[in-house]
Short mmCIF file of C-alpha atoms in Angstrom, two decimals:
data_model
loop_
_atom_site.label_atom_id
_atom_site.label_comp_id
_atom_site.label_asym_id
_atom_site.label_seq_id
_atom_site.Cartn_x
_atom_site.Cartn_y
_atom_site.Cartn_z
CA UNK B 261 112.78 115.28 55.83
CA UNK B 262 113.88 113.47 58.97
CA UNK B 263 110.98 112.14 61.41
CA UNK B 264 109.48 108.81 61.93
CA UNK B 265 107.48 107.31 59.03
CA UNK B 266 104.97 104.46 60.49
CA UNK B 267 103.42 102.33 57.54
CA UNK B 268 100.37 101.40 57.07
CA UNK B 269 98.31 103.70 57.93
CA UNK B 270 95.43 101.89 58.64
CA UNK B 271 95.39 98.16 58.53
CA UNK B 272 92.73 95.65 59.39
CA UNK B 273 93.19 92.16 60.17
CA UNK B 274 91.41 88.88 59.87
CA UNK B 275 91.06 86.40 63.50
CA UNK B 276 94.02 84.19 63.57
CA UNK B 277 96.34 85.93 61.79
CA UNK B 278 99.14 87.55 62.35
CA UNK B 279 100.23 91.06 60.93
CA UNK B 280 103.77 93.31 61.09
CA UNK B 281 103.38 97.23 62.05
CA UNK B 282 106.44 99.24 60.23
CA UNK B 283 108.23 101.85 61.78
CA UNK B 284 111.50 103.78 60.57
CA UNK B 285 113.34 106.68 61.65
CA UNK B 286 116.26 108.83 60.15
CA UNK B 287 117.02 110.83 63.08
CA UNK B 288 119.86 108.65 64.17
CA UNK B 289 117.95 107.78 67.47
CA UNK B 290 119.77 104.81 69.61
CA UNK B 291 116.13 103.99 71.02
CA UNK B 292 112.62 103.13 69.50
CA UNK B 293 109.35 102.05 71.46
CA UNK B 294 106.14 100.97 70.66
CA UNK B 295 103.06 102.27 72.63
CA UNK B 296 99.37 101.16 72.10
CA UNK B 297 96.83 103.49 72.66
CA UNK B 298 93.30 103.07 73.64
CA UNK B 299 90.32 105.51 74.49
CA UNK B 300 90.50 107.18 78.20
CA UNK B 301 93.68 104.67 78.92
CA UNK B 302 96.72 106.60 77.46
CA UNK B 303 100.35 105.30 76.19
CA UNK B 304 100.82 101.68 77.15
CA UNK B 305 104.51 100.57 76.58
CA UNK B 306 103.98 97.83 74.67
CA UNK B 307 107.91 97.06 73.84
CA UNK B 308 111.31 99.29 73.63
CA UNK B 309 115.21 99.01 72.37
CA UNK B 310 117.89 100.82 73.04
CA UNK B 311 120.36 99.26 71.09
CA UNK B 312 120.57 97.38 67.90
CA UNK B 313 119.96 93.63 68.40
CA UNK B 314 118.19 94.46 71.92
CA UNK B 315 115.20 94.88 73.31
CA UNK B 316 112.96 94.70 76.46
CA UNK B 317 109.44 93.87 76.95
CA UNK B 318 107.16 96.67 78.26
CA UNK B 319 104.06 96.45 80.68
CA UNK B 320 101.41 94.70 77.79
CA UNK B 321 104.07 92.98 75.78
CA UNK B 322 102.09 89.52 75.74
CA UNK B 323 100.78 88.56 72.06
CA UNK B 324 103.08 90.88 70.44
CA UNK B 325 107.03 90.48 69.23
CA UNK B 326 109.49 92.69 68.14
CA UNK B 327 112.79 92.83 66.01
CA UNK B 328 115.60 95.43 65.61
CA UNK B 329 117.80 94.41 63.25
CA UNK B 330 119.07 97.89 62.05
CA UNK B 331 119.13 101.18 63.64
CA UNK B 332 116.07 102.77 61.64
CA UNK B 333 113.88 100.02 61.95
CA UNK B 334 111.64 98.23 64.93
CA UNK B 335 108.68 96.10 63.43
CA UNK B 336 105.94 94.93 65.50
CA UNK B 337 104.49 92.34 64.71
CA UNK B 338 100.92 91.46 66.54
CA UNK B 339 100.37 87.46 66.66
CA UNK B 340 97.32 85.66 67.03
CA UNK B 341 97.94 85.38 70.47
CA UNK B 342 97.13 89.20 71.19
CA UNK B 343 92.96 88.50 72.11
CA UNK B 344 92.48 92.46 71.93
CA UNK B 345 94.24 93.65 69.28
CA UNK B 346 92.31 96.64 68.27
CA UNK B 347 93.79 99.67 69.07
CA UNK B 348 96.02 102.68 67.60
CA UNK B 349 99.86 101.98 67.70
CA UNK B 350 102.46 104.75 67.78
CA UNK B 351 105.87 104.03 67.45
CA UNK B 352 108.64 106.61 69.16
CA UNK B 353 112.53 107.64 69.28
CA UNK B 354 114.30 109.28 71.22
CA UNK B 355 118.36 110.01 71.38
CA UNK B 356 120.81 110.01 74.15
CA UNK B 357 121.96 112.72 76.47
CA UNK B 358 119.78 115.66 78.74
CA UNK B 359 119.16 117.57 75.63
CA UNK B 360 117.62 114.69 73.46
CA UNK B 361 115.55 113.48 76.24
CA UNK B 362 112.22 113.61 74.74
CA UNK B 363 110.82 111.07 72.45
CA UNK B 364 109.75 111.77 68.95
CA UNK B 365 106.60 110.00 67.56
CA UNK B 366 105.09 109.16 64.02
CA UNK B 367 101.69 109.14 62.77
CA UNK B 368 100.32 106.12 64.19
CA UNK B 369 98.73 102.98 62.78
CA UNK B 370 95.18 102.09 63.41
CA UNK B 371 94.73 98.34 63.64
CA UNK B 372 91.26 96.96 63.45
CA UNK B 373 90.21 93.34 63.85
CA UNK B 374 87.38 92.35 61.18
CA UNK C 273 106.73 102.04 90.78
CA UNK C 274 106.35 105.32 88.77
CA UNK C 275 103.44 106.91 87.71
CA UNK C 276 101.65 109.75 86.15
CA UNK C 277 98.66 111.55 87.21
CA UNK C 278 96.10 113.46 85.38
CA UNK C 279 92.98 114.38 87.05
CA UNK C 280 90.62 115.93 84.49
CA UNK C 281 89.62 113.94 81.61
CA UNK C 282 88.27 117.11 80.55
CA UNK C 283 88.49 121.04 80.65
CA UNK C 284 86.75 123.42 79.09
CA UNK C 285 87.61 127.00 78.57
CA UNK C 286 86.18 130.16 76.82
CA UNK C 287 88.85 131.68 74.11
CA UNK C 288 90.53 134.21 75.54
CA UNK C 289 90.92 132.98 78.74
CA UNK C 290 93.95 131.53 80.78
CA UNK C 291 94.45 127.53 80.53
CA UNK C 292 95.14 125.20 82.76
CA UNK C 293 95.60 121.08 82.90
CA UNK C 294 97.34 119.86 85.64
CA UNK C 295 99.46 116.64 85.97
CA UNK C 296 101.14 115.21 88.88
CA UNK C 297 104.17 112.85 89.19
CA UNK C 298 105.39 109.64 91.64
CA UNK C 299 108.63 108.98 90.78
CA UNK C 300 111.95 108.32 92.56
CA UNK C 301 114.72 110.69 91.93
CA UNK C 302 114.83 113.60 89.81
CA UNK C 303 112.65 112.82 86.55
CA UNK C 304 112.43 114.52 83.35
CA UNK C 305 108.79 115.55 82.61
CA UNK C 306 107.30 116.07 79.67
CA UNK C 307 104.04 117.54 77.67
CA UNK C 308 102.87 116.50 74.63
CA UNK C 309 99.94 117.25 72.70
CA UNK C 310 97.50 115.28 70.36
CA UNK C 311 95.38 115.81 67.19
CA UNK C 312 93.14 113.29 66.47
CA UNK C 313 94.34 110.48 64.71
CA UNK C 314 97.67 111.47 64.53
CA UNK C 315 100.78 110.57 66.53
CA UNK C 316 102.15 113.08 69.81
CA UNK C 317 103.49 116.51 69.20
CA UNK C 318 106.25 116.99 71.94
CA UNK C 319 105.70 120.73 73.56
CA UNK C 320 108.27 121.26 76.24
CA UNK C 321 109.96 119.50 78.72
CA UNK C 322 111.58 120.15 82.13
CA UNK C 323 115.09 118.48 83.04
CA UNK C 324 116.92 120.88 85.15
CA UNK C 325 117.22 124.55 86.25
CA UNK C 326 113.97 126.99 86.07
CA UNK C 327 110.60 125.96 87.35
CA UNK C 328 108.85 127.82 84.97
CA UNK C 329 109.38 126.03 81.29
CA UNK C 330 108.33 127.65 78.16
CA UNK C 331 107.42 125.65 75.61
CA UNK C 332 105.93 125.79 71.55
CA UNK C 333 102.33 127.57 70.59
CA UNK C 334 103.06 129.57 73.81
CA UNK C 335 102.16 126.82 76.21
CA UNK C 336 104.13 126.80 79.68
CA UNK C 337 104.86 124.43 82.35
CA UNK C 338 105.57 125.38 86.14
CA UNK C 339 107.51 122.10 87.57
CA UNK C 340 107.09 121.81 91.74
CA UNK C 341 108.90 119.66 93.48
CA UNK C 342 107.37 119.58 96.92
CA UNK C 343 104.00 119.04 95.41
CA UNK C 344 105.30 116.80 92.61
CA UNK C 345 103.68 118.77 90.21
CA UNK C 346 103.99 119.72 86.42
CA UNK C 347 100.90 122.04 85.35
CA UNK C 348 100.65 122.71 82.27
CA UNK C 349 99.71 126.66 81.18
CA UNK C 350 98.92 129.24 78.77
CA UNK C 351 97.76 132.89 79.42
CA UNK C 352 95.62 133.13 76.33
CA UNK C 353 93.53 130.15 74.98
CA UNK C 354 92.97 129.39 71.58
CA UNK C 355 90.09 127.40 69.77
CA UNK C 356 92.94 125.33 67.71
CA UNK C 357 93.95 124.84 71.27
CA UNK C 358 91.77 121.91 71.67
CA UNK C 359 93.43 118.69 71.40
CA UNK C 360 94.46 116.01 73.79
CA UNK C 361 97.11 116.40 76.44
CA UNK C 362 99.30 114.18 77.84
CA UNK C 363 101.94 114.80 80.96
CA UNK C 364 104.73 112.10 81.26
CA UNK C 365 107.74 111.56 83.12
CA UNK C 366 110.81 110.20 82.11
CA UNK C 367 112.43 108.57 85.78
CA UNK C 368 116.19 108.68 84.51
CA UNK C 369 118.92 108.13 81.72
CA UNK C 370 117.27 106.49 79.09
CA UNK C 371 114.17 104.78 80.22
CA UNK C 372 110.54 105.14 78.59
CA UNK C 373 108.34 107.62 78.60
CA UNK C 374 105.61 106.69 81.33
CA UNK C 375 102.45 108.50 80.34
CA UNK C 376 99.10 110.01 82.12
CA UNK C 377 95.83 109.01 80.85
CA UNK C 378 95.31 112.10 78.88
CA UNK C 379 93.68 115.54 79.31
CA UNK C 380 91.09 116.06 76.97
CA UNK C 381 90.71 120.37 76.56
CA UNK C 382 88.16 122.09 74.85
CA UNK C 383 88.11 125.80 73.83
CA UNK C 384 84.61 127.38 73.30
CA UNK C 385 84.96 130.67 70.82
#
């Protein structure tokens, strides 16, 4: 079935280290994001491509990186250097033109810091 | 710099009765505007959208949007509510082309049987 898969589920990680959020899509979507979400704050645009080999830092992109290396795919990875990293993380597509306008999301990954 | 307002963390209604959660919009131009809906821990369901053309936007699960320009507005409606109803709601706006999504805080509606 075509949608956005967003793996691991949950994932909990240790102080100091560093850990990579997946996200694929088959829709054949030009442009991916990553949002974090946190109680009573809403979708913060964490980072977003819109091409292959591109991207663009969003409004909270400190301590986190991105890649997009092939059309399907746009890791995030959250580094050490994010202090607050507990939070849940959806990752979105969307394609071009007036009728593909809206973005399409997957399940979301819940990141907790232990 | 564009934003997206919605002023009711909460709203409660009785089943049966009409729905409302109400969003508002500052953005340059003319913007796309969205609603999506949210179960908990799971990612957003998109429900309709307005782009062009008619105010009044029908969406899924018989929700409805009336977009207003002069009051830079994009309510979100249904006649009839339903206790699966109750879910989180956000309003967003896309400003043009292909830009992100820029989202409210969230509407948080509750439907007492």
């Amino acid at each position: 079935d075509g949608g956005i898969t967003q793996s691991p589920k949950y994932l909990f990680r240790k102080e100091g280290q560093n850990v990579t959020l997946s996200c694929e899509q088959n829709l054949n979507h030009d442009a991916m994001y990553w949002y974090r979400q946190d109680p009573g704050q809403g979708l913060r645009l964490i980072y977003y491509s819109q091409i292959v080999n591109d991207f663009q830092k969003g409004d909270i992109a400190e301590g986190y990186s991105v890649s997009r290396e092939k059309k399907e795919s746009f890791p995030l990875t959250v580094t050490s250097a994010q202090k607050n990293p507990t939070a849940f993380y959806l990752c979105a597509s969307s394609g071009r033109g007036q009728k593909n306008t809206e973005a399409f999301f997957g399940q979301g990954t819940r990141l907790t810091v232990v | 710099a564009q934003s997206v307002a919605q002023p009711e963390d909460q709203v409660n209604v009785a089943e049966g009765n009409p729905l409302t959660v109400k969003c508002t919009y500052s953005v340059s131009g003319n913007p796309y505007l969205f609603w999506y809906v949210q179960y908990p821990n799971r990612g957003l369901q998109f429900l309709l959208k307005y782009i062009t053309g008619d105010n009044l936007v029908k969406g899924s699960y018989g929700f409805e949007a009336e977009f207003n320009k002069s009051q830079t507005s994009f309510h979100l409606k249904k006649p009839s509510a339903l206790v699966s109803d109750s879910a989180l709601y956000f309003c967003a706006v896309r400003p043009s082309g292909n830009t992100p999504l820029v989202f409210g805080k969230g509407t948080r509606l509750s439907v007492i049987a």
